[in-house]
Tab-separated table of C-alpha atoms in Angstrom:
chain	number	residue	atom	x	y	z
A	1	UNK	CA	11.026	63.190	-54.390
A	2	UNK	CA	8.770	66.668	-53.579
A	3	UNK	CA	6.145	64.967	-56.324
A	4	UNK	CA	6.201	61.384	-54.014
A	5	UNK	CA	5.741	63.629	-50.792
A	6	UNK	CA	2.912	65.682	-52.733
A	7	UNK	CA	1.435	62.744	-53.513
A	8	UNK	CA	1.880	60.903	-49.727
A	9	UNK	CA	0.343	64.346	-48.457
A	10	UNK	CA	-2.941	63.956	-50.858
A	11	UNK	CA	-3.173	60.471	-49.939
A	12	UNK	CA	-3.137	61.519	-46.464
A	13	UNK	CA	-5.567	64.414	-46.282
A	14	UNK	CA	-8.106	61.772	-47.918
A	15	UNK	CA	-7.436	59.499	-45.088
A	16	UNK	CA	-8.397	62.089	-42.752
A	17	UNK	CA	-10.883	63.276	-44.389
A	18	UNK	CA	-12.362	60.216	-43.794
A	19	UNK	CA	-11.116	59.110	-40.186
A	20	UNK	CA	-11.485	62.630	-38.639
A	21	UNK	CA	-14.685	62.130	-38.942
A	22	UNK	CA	-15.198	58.450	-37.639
A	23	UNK	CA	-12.792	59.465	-34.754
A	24	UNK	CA	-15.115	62.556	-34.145
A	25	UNK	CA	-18.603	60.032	-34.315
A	26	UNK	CA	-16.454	57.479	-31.970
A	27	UNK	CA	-15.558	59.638	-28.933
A	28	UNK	CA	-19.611	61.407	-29.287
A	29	UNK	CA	-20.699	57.391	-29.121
A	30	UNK	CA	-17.970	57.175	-25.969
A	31	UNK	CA	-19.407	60.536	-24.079
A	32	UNK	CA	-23.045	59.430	-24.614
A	33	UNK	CA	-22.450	55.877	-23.560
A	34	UNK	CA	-19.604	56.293	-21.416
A	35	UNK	CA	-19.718	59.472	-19.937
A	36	UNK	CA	-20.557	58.310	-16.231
A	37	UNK	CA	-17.514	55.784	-16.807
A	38	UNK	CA	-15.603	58.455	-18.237
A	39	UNK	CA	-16.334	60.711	-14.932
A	40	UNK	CA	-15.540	58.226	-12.230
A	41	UNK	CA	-11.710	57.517	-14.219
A	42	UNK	CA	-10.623	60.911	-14.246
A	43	UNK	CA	-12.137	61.252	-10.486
A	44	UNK	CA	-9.528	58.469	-9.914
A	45	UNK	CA	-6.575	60.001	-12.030
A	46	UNK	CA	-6.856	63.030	-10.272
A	47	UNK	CA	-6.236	61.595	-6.789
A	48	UNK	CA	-2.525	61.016	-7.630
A	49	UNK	CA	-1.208	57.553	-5.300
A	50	UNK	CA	-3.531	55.765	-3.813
A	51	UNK	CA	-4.255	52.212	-2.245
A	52	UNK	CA	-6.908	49.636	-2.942
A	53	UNK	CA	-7.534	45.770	-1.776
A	54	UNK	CA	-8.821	44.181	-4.553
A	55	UNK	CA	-10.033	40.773	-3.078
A	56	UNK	CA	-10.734	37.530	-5.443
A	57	UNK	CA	-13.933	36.066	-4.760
A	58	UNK	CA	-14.550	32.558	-5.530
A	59	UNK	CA	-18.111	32.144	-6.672
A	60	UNK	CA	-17.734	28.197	-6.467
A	61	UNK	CA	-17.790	28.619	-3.085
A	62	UNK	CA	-20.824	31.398	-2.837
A	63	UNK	CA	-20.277	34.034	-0.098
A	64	UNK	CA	-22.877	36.944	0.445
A	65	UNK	CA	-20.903	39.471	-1.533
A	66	UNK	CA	-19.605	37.008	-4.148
A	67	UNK	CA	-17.520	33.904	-3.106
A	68	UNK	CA	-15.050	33.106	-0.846
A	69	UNK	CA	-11.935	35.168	-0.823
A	70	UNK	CA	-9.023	32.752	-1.445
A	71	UNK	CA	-6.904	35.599	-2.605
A	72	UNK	CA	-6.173	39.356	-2.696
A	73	UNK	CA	-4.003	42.047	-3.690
A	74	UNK	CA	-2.460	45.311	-2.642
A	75	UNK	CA	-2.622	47.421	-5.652
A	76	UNK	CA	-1.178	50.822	-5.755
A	77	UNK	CA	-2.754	53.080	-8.267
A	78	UNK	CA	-0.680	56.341	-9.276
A	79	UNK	CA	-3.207	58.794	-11.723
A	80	UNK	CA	-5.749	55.989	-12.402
A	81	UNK	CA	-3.051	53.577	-13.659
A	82	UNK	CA	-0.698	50.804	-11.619
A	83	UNK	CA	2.178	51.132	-10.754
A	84	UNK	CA	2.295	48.238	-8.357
A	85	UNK	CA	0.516	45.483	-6.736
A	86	UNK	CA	1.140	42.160	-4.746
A	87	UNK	CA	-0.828	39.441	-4.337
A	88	UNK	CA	-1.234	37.437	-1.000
A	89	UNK	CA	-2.595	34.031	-0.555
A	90	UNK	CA	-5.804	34.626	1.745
A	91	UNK	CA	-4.504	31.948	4.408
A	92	UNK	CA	-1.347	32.201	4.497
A	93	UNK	CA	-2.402	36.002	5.076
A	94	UNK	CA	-4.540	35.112	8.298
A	95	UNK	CA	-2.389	32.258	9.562
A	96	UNK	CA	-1.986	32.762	13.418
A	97	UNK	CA	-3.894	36.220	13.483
A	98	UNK	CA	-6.489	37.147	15.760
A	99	UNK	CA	-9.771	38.270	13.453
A	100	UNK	CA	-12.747	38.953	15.218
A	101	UNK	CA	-15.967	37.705	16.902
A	102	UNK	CA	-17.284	35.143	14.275
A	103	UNK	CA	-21.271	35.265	13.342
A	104	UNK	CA	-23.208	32.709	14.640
A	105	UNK	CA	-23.762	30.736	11.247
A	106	UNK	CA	-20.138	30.148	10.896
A	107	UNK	CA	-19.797	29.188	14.455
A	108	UNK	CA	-22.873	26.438	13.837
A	109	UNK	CA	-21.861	25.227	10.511
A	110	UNK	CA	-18.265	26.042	10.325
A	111	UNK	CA	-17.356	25.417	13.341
A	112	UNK	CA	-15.278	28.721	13.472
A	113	UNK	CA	-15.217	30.998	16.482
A	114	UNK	CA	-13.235	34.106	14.745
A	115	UNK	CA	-13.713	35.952	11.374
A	116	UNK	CA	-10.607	36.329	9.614
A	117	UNK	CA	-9.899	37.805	6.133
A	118	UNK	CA	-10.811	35.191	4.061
A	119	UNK	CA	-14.535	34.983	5.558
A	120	UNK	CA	-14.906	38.775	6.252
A	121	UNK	CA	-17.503	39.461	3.302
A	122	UNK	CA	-20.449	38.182	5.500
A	123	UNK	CA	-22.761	41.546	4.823
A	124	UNK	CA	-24.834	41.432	1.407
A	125	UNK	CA	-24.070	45.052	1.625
A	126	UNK	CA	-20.567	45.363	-0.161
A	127	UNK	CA	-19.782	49.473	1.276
A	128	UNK	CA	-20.530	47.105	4.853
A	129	UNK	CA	-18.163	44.671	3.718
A	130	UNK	CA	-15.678	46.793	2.251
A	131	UNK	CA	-14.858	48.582	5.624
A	132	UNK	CA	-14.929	45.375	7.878
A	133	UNK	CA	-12.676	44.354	5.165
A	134	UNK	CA	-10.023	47.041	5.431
A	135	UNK	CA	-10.580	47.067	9.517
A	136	UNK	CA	-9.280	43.063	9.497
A	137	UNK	CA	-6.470	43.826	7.652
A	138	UNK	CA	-5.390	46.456	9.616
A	139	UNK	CA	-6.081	44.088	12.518
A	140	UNK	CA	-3.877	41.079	10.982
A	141	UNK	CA	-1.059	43.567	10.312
A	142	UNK	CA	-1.468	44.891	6.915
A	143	UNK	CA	0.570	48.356	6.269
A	144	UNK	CA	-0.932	49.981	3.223
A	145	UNK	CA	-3.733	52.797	4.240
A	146	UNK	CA	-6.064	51.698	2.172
A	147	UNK	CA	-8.451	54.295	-0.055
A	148	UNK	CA	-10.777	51.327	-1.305
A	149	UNK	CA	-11.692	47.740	-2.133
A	150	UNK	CA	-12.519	46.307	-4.971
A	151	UNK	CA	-13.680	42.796	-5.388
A	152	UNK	CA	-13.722	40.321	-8.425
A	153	UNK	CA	-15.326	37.500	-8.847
A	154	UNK	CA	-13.549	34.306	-10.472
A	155	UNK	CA	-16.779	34.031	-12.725
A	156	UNK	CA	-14.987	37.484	-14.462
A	157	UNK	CA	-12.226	35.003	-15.728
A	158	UNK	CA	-13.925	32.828	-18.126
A	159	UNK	CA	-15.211	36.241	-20.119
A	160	UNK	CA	-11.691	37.214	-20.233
A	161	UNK	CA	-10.036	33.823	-21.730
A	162	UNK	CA	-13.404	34.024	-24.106
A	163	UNK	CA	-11.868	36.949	-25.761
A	164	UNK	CA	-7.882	36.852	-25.258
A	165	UNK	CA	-7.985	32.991	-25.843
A	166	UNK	CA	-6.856	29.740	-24.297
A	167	UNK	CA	-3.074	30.295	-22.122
A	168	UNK	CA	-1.015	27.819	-20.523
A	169	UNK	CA	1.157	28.185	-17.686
A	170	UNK	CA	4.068	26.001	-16.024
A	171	UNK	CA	2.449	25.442	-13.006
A	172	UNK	CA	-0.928	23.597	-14.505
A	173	UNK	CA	-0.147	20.586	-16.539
A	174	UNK	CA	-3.673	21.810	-18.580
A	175	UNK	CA	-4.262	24.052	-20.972
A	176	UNK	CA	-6.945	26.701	-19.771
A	177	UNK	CA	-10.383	27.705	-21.404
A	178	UNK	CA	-13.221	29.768	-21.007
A	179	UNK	CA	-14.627	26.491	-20.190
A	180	UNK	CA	-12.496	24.440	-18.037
A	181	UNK	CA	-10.610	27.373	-16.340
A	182	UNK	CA	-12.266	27.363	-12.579
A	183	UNK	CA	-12.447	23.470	-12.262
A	184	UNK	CA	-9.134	23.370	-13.564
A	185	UNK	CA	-7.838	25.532	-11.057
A	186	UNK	CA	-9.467	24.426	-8.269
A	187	UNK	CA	-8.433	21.291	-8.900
A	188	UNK	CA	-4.789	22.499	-8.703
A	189	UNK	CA	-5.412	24.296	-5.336
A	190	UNK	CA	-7.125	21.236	-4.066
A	191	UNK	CA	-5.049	18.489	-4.684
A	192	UNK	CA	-3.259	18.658	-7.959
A	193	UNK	CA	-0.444	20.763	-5.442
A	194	UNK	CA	0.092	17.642	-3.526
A	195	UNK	CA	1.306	15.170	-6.440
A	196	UNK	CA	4.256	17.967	-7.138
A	197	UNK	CA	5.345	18.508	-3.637
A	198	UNK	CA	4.618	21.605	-3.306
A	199	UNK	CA	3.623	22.604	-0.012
A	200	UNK	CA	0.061	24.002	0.904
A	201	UNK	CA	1.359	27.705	1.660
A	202	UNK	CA	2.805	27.737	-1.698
A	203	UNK	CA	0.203	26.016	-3.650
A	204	UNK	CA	-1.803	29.016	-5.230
A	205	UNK	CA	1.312	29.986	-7.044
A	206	UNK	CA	-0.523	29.395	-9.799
A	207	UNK	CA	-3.082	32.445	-9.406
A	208	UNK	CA	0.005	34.641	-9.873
A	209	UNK	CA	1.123	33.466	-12.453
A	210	UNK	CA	-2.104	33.489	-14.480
A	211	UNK	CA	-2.635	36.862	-13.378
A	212	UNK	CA	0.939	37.772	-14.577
A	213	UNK	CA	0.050	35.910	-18.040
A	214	UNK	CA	-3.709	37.730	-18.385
A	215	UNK	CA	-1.745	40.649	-17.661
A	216	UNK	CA	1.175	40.231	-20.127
A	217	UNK	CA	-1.729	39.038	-22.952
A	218	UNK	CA	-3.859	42.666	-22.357
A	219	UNK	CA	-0.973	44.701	-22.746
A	220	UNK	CA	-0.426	43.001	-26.582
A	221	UNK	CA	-3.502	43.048	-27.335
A	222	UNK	CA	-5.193	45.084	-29.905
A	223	UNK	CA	-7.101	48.464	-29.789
A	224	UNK	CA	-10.489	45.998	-30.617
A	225	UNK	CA	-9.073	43.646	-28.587
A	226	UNK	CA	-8.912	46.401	-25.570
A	227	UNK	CA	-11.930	47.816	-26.306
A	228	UNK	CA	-14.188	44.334	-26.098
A	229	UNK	CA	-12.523	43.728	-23.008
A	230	UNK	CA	-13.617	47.260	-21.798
A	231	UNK	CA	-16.881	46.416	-23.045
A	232	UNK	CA	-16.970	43.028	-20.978
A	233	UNK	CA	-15.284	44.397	-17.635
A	234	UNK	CA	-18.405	46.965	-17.911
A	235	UNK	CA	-21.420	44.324	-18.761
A	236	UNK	CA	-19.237	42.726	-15.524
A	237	UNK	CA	-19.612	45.477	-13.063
A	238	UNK	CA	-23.370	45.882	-14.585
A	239	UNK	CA	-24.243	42.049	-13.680
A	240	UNK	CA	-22.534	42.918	-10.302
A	241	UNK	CA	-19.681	40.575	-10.584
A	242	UNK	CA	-17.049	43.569	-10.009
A	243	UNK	CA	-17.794	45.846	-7.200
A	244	UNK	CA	-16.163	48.681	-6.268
A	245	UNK	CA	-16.191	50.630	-2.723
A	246	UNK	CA	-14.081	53.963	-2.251
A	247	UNK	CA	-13.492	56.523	0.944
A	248	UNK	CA	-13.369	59.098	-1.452
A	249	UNK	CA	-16.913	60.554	-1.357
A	250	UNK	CA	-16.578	61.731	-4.825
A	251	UNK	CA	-15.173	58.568	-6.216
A	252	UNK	CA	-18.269	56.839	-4.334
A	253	UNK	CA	-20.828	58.947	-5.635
A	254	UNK	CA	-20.209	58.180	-8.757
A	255	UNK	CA	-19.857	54.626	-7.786
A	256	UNK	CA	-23.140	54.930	-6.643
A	257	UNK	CA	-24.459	56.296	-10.080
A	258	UNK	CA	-23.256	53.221	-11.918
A	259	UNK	CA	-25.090	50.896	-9.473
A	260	UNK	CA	-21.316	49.226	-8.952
A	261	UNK	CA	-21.426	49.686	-5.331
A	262	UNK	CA	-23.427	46.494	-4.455
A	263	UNK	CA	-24.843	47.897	-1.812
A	264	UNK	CA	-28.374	46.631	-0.578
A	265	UNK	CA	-30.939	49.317	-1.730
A	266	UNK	CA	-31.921	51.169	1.684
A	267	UNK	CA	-34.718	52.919	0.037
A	268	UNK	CA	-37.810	52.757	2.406
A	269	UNK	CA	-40.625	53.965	-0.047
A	270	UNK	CA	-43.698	52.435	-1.063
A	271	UNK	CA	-42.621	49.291	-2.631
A	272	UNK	CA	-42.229	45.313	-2.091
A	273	UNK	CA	-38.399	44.247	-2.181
A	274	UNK	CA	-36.876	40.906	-2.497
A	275	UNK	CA	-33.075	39.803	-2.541
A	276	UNK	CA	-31.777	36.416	-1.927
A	277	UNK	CA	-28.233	36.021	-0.215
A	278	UNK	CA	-26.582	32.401	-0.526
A	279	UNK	CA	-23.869	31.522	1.956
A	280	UNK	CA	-22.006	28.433	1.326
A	281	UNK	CA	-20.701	26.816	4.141
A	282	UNK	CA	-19.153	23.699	4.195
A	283	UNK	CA	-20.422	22.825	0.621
A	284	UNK	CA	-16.968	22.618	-0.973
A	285	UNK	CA	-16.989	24.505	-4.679
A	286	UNK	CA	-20.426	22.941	-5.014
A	287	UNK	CA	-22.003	26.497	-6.497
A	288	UNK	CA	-20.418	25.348	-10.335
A	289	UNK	CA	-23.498	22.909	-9.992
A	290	UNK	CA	-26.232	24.952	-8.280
A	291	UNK	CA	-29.430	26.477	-10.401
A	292	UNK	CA	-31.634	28.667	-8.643
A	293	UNK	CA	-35.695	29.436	-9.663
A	294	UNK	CA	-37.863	32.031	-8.176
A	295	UNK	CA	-41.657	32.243	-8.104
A	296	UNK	CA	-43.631	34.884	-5.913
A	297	UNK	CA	-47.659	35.216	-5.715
A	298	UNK	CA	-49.313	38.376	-4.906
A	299	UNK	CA	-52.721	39.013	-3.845
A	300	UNK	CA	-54.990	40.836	-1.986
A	301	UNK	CA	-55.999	39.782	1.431
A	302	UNK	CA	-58.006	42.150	2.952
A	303	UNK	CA	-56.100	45.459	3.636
A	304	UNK	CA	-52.559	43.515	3.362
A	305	UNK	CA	-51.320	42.221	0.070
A	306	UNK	CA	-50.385	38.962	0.898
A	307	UNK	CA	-47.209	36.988	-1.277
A	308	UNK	CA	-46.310	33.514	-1.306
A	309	UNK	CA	-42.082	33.388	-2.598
A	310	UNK	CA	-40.812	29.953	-3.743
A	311	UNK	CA	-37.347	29.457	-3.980
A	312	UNK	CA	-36.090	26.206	-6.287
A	313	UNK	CA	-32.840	24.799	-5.753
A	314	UNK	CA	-31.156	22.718	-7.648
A	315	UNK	CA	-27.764	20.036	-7.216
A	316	UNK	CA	-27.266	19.152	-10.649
A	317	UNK	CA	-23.742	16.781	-9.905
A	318	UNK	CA	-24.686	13.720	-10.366
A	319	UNK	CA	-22.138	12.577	-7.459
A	320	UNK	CA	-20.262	13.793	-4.993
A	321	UNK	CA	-16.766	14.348	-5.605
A	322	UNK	CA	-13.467	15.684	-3.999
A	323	UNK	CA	-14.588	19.173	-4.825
A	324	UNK	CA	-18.545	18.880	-4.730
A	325	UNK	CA	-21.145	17.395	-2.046
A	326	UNK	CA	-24.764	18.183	-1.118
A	327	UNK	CA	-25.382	21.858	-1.143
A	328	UNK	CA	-25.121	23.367	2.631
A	329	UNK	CA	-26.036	27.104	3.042
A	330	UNK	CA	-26.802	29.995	5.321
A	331	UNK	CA	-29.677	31.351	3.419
A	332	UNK	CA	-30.913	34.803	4.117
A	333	UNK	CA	-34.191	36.206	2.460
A	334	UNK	CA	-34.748	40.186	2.205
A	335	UNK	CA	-38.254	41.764	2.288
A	336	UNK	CA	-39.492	45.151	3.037
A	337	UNK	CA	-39.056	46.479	6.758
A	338	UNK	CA	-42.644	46.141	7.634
A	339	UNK	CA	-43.523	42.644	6.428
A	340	UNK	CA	-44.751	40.070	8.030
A	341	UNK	CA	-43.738	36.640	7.638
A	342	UNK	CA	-46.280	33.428	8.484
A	343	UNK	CA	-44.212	31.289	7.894
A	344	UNK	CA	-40.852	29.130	6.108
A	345	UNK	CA	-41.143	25.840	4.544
A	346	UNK	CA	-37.936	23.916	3.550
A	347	UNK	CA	-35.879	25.684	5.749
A	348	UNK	CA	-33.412	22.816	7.826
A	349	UNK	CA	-34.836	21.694	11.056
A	350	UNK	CA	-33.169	22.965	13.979
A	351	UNK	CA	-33.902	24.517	17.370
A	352	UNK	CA	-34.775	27.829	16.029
A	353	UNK	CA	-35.280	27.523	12.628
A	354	UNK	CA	-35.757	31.026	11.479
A	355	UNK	CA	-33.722	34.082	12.176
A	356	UNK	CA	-35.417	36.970	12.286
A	357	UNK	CA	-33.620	40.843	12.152
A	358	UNK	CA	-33.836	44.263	10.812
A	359	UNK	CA	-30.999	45.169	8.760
A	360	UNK	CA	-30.435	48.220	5.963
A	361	UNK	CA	-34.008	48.938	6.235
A	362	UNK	CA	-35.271	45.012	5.415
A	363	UNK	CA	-36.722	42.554	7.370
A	364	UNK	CA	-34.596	39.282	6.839
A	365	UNK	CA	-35.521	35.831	7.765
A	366	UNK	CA	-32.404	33.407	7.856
A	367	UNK	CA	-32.114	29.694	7.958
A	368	UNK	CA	-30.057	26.749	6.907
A	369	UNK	CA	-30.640	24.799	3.593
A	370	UNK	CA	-29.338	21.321	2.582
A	371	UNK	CA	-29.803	20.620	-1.270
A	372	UNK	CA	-28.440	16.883	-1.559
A	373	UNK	CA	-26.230	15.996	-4.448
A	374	UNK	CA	-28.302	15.230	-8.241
A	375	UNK	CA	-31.624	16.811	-6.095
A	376	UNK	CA	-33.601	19.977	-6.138
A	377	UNK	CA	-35.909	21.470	-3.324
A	378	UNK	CA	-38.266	24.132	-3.149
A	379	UNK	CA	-38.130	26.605	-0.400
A	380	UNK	CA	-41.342	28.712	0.725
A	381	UNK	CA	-41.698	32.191	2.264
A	382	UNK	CA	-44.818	33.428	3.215
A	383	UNK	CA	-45.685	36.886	4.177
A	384	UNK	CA	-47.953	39.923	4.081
A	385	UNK	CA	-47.105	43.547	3.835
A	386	UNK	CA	-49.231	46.829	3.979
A	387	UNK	CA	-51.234	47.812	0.692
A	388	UNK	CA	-49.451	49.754	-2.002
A	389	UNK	CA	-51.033	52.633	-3.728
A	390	UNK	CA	-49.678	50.571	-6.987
A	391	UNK	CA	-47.814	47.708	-6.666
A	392	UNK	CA	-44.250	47.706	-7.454
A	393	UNK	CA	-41.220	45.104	-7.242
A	394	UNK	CA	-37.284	46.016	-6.286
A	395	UNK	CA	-35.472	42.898	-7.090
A	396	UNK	CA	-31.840	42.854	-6.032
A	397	UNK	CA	-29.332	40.017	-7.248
A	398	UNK	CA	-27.062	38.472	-5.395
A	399	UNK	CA	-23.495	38.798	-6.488
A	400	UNK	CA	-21.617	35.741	-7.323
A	401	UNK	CA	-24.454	34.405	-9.211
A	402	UNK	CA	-25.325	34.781	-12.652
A	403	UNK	CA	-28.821	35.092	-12.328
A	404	UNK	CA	-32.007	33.151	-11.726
A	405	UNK	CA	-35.017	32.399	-13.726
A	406	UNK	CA	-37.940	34.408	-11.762
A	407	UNK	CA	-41.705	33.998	-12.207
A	408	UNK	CA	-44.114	36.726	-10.901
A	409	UNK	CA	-47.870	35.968	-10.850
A	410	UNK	CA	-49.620	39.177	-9.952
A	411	UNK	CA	-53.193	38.673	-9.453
A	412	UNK	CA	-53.713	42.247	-8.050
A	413	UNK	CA	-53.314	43.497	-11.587
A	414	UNK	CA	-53.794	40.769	-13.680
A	415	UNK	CA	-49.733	40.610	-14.895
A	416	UNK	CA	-47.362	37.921	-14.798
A	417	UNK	CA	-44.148	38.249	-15.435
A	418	UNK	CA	-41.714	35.712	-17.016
A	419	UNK	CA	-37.652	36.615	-17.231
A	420	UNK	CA	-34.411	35.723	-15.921
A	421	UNK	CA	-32.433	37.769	-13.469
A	422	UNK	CA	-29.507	39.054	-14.589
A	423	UNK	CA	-29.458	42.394	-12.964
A	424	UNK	CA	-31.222	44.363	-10.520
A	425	UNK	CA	-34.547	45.244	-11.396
A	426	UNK	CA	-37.931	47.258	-10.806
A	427	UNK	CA	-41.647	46.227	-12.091
């Protein structure tokens, strides 16, 4: 027996011989790549019990922060992990509360008179959003004192069934895959509820139990497993399809670091800025067809550099359906404060067809679009700004989107640029 365990002991100290080592390389690879991930979880296990909304955007149905928000959850977080949550059907949540003063695009196009929970993420800028969000739910009676939101987008959930695999619940007759998982869904929300009997305040039943299922399928999963889901909740947050807002000005500042706060930048120097903000409404789910293109001139015109922005849109259903139609949005274009715009071609006619503000240090021109089913359509911004020492270009992505394919034709120095927009960038 004492030569088995001498041998078991030598066999051992090889092992760690060799994994001490790989474990020490492993956690220097985690500090150096991780380390401003690293910061903002123990920030958030050393606040002991706290509250956040995490609200379920639903990027077929494209909303200025991400999608509309059919869902959301009270999640109670006790040092950085959960120790409870419920989920609430959005509607059922407002039904018969009072909301508040609706903007005018949802009064025109909606119809709608108050903003209620479900439509509350109207600001591009989510730390905006965030608090109007937590200020309606206090309004429509919710109890928790909320310390943060965060917000997911359904476009998060395909990546996840990529790597834990296909799942099947009870309450969809389908199997679900990374590739029919939001039609298949929606579908069920829509009008698959109705041939079951179940009744429309208890039709999105089956978020819960997905969520219970993804939930159940993490906590089995293996330490690779774990860690390429880690991986793809990151390159998530990155491609701003997770945002995060937090009242803790610690936690935010290190938000803020990871460029997970999807806030608009409010940066005022010398620079030209653009950001395009979709707003479906009354489109249906038709964003699961939509493809976006951007193209922007720049030239000199005298002392003003003068740019030309063309925006390509594109319905590629072939027909309408229950869930799709022609494309119908509230489209709001950011530029630097102190452009100028000429003028807006494409835009849909209407008494005033151009709203103009100032708004987190941008000027923003917004108008209605209609992109007609199995159709594209180009629309056209035209403005001049003041001359640059050197020209430079902050591009800011909408969330909800997964990117766009953006030309840049600089003629002031001879550079054209030629890449799709996946993240914010600078040039």
């Amino acid at each position: 027996m004492k030569k088995i365990i001498s041998i078991f002991i030598k066999i051992l100290r090889i092992l760690l011989a060799f994994i001490i080592p790989i474990l020490i390389i492993l956690a220097i690879f985690i500090w150096l790549n991780y380390r401003k991930e690293l910061s903002l979880s123990m920030s958030v296990r050393n606040k002991g019990e706290v509250n956040y909304l995490v609200i379920f955007q639903n990027t077929l149905e494209l909303r200025p922060t991400g999608g509309f928000i059919g869902n959301f959850a009270e999640v109670t977080l006790k040092n950085g992990s959960v120790k409870n949550y419920t989920i609430y059907n959005t509607n059922v949540f407002d039904y018969g509360k009072p909301g508040i003063d609706a903007p005018e695009p949802y009064k025109n196009m909606l119809g709608i008179q108050t903003m209620q929970l479900r439509d509350s993420n109207w600001s591009p800028n989510f730390p905006t959003t965030a608090q109007q969000i937590i200020d309606i739910y206090k309004l429509e009676g919710g109890t928790k004192n909320i310390d943060g939101v965060i917000a997911i987008n359904a476009s998060v959930l395909p990546e996840i069934l990529k790597l834990i695999g296909p799942i099947s619940i009870n309450s969809i007759d389908n199997e679900l895959t990374s590739e029919n998982v939001l039609l298949e869904v929606q579908y069920e929300l829509n009008f698959g509820f109705l041939d079951k009997g179940i009744s429309r305040d208890s039709r999105k039943e089956p978020i819960k139990d997905l969520a219970f299922e993804i939930d159940n399928r993490i906590n089995k999963a293996s330490i690779y497993k774990l860690y390429r889901l880690a991986n793809m909740f990151l390159d998530q947050a990155h491609q701003k399809q997770i945002l995060f807002w937090s009242k803790d000005n610690d936690i935010q500042s290190k938000i803020v670091k990871l460029n997970w706060d999807g806030a608009v930048n409010l940066d005022t120097s010398e620079i030209d800025y653009f950001m395009l903000v979709d707003a479906n409404l009354g489109a249906l789910k038709t964003d699961y067809y939509m493809k976006r293109s951007v193209k922007k001139d720049i030239k000199e015109c005298g002392d003003k550099i003068c740019s030309k922005i063309t925006i390509t849109y594109n319905n590629t259903a072939t027909n309408a359906s229950p869930l799709n139609t022609d494309y119908k949005s509230y489209t709001r274009v950011l530029l630097p404060q102190d452009a100028f715009v000429n003028k807006v071609t494409g835009a849909e006619n209407r008494p005033t067809e151009v709203d103009y503000s100032i708004a987190y240090n941008k000027k923003i021109a917004g108008f209605e679009i209609n992109i007609p089913v199995n159709s594209s359509k180009d629309i056209i911004i035209e403005y001049n700004m003041p001359q640059l020492d050197k020209y430079g270009l902050d591009i800011q992505k909408q969330s909800g989107i997964v990117g766009f394919d953006f030309i840049l034709d600089d003629q002031i120095n001879n550079n054209r640029v030629n890449e799709f927009i996946q993240f914010d960038k600078i040039f």
